[in-house]
Amino acid sequence: MFILTKFFCLLTATLIQPAGITQKNTLFSCDKTSTFFVNKIVHLKSNTEESAGFEITISPSAGIINIKIDHPLKGKAAFNTTITSADCTLNTTLTGGEATYKGYIVQPDGSRSTSTIHIKAASDKIIITESDPLTGRQPAYCMMVDKWLTTE
């Protein structure tokens, strides 16, 4: 099912994503801190597009993924995912490859919820999804990356 979801996200991105992704004059590296900026998401069940701002910073050396959300109706939120494992084959120009980051989010009550963040790059498209294979929760939407930068 997850493979089908990834295929649908790429197909949807092909249909609606504008050509070209803005990036700074840096090369991507799986072991460096990178930030991905998203201005729209596509809901997988309805295939509808929605404006929503995401800033996703992956810091492999710190073992943290910081996610900031700015949703026009739901407001702003920020949280961290602690990385427990990573598998990254993304190339330096982010035109191919994938990355899967597994981890957990500490909830306000102290409990942990597991999370898997998957990044897929193909041609001039980068798509990010979030799911929880441990509980069977599939991605609800695809995040279409508008720009990215690598630091550190």
CSV table of C-alpha atoms in Angstrom, one decimal:
chain,number,residue,atom,x,y,z
A,1,MET,CA,0.0,0.0,0.0
A,2,PHE,CA,2.8,2.4,0.8
A,3,ILE,CA,4.4,1.9,-2.6
A,4,LEU,CA,1.1,2.7,-4.2
A,5,THR,CA,0.8,5.9,-2.1
A,6,LYS,CA,4.3,6.9,-3.2
A,7,PHE,CA,3.4,6.3,-6.8
A,8,PHE,CA,0.2,8.4,-6.5
A,9,CYS,CA,2.2,11.2,-4.8
A,10,LEU,CA,4.7,11.3,-7.7
A,11,LEU,CA,1.9,11.1,-10.3
A,12,THR,CA,0.0,13.9,-8.5
A,13,ALA,CA,3.2,16.0,-8.4
A,14,THR,CA,3.7,15.5,-12.1
A,15,LEU,CA,0.3,16.9,-12.8
A,16,ILE,CA,0.3,19.9,-10.4
A,17,GLN,CA,3.9,20.8,-9.4
A,18,PRO,CA,5.4,23.7,-11.2
A,19,ALA,CA,8.6,22.8,-13.0
A,20,GLY,CA,11.8,23.5,-11.0
A,21,ILE,CA,12.6,23.7,-7.4
A,22,THR,CA,14.4,26.7,-5.9
A,23,GLN,CA,17.5,25.8,-4.0
A,24,LYS,CA,20.6,27.6,-2.7
A,25,ASN,CA,23.9,27.0,-4.4
A,26,THR,CA,24.7,24.0,-2.2
A,27,LEU,CA,24.7,20.3,-2.7
A,28,PHE,CA,22.5,18.0,-0.7
A,29,SER,CA,24.2,15.4,1.6
A,30,CYS,CA,22.4,12.8,3.7
A,31,ASP,CA,24.7,13.6,6.7
A,32,LYS,CA,24.2,17.4,6.6
A,33,THR,CA,21.4,19.5,8.0
A,34,SER,CA,18.8,20.3,5.3
A,35,THR,CA,15.6,22.3,5.3
A,36,PHE,CA,12.7,21.7,3.0
A,37,PHE,CA,10.0,24.3,2.4
A,38,VAL,CA,6.5,23.4,1.4
A,39,ASN,CA,3.6,25.7,0.4
A,40,LYS,CA,1.0,23.2,-0.6
A,41,ILE,CA,-0.1,19.7,0.2
A,42,VAL,CA,-2.3,17.2,-1.8
A,43,HIS,CA,-4.8,15.2,0.2
A,44,LEU,CA,-4.6,11.6,-1.0
A,45,LYS,CA,-8.2,10.5,-0.4
A,46,SER,CA,-9.8,13.5,-2.2
A,47,ASN,CA,-6.9,14.4,-4.5
A,48,THR,CA,-7.4,18.0,-3.6
A,49,GLU,CA,-4.7,20.6,-3.2
A,50,GLU,CA,-4.5,22.9,-0.1
A,51,SER,CA,-2.2,25.8,0.8
A,52,ALA,CA,-0.2,25.0,4.0
A,53,GLY,CA,3.3,26.1,4.9
A,54,PHE,CA,5.7,23.5,6.2
A,55,GLU,CA,9.4,24.0,7.1
A,56,ILE,CA,11.0,20.6,7.7
A,57,THR,CA,14.6,20.7,9.0
A,58,ILE,CA,16.4,17.4,9.2
A,59,SER,CA,19.5,17.4,11.4
A,60,PRO,CA,21.1,14.0,11.2
A,61,SER,CA,24.0,14.8,13.5
A,62,ALA,CA,21.5,15.9,16.2
A,63,GLY,CA,19.1,13.1,15.5
A,64,ILE,CA,16.2,15.5,15.2
A,65,ILE,CA,13.6,16.5,12.5
A,66,ASN,CA,12.0,19.8,13.4
A,67,ILE,CA,8.7,20.5,11.7
A,68,LYS,CA,7.0,23.9,11.7
A,69,ILE,CA,3.5,24.2,10.3
A,70,ASP,CA,1.6,27.3,9.3
A,71,HIS,CA,-1.9,26.3,8.2
A,72,PRO,CA,-4.3,29.1,7.2
A,73,LEU,CA,-7.2,27.6,9.1
A,74,LYS,CA,-5.5,25.6,11.9
A,75,GLY,CA,-2.8,28.1,12.8
A,76,LYS,CA,0.8,27.5,13.7
A,77,ALA,CA,2.5,24.5,15.3
A,78,ALA,CA,6.0,23.1,15.8
A,79,PHE,CA,7.3,19.8,17.0
A,80,ASN,CA,10.3,17.5,16.8
A,81,THR,CA,10.7,14.0,15.7
A,82,THR,CA,13.6,12.1,17.3
A,83,ILE,CA,15.3,10.0,14.6
A,84,THR,CA,15.8,6.4,15.6
A,85,SER,CA,17.0,5.1,12.1
A,86,ALA,CA,17.7,6.6,8.7
A,87,ASP,CA,18.1,5.2,5.2
A,88,CYS,CA,19.1,7.8,2.6
A,89,THR,CA,20.0,7.4,-1.0
A,90,LEU,CA,19.1,10.9,-2.2
A,91,ASN,CA,21.6,12.3,-4.7
A,92,THR,CA,23.5,15.6,-4.2
A,93,THR,CA,21.1,17.5,-6.6
A,94,LEU,CA,17.9,16.0,-5.2
A,95,THR,CA,16.9,14.8,-8.6
A,96,GLY,CA,16.8,11.2,-7.6
A,97,GLY,CA,16.7,8.8,-4.7
A,98,GLU,CA,14.8,8.4,-1.5
A,99,ALA,CA,15.2,8.8,2.3
A,100,THR,CA,13.3,7.2,5.1
A,101,TYR,CA,13.6,8.6,8.6
A,102,LYS,CA,12.0,6.5,11.4
A,103,GLY,CA,11.5,8.0,14.8
A,104,TYR,CA,9.1,9.2,17.5
A,105,ILE,CA,7.3,12.3,18.6
A,106,VAL,CA,7.0,13.0,22.4
A,107,GLN,CA,3.4,14.0,23.1
A,108,PRO,CA,2.4,16.5,25.8
A,109,ASP,CA,1.5,13.7,28.2
A,110,GLY,CA,5.0,12.2,27.8
A,111,SER,CA,3.9,9.3,25.6
A,112,ARG,CA,5.6,8.7,22.3
A,113,SER,CA,4.0,8.2,18.9
A,114,THR,CA,6.0,6.6,16.2
A,115,SER,CA,6.5,8.4,12.8
A,116,THR,CA,8.1,7.6,9.5
A,117,ILE,CA,9.0,10.5,7.2
A,118,HIS,CA,9.7,9.5,3.6
A,119,ILE,CA,11.3,11.8,1.0
A,120,LYS,CA,11.2,10.9,-2.7
A,121,ALA,CA,13.1,12.9,-5.3
A,122,ALA,CA,12.6,12.4,-9.1
A,123,SER,CA,13.5,14.8,-11.8
A,124,ASP,CA,12.5,18.3,-10.6
A,125,LYS,CA,10.1,17.1,-7.9
A,126,ILE,CA,10.6,16.3,-4.2
A,127,ILE,CA,7.7,14.8,-2.2
A,128,ILE,CA,7.5,14.3,1.5
A,129,THR,CA,5.0,12.0,3.2
A,130,GLU,CA,4.5,11.0,6.9
A,131,SER,CA,3.1,7.8,8.1
A,132,ASP,CA,3.3,5.2,10.9
A,133,PRO,CA,3.8,1.7,9.5
A,134,LEU,CA,3.9,0.2,13.0
A,135,THR,CA,0.3,1.1,13.6
A,136,GLY,CA,-0.8,0.9,9.9
A,137,ARG,CA,-1.5,4.6,9.5
A,138,GLN,CA,-0.9,5.5,5.9
A,139,PRO,CA,0.1,9.0,4.6
A,140,ALA,CA,-2.9,11.3,4.5
A,141,TYR,CA,-1.3,13.9,2.2
A,142,CYS,CA,1.8,14.6,0.1
A,143,MET,CA,3.9,17.7,0.8
A,144,MET,CA,5.2,19.2,-2.4
A,145,VAL,CA,8.7,20.8,-1.8
A,146,ASP,CA,9.1,24.3,-3.2
A,147,LYS,CA,12.7,24.9,-2.2
A,148,TRP,CA,15.4,23.4,-0.1
A,149,LEU,CA,18.8,24.3,1.4
A,150,THR,CA,21.6,22.4,3.0
A,151,THR,CA,23.8,23.8,5.8
A,152,GLU,CA,26.5,22.6,8.2
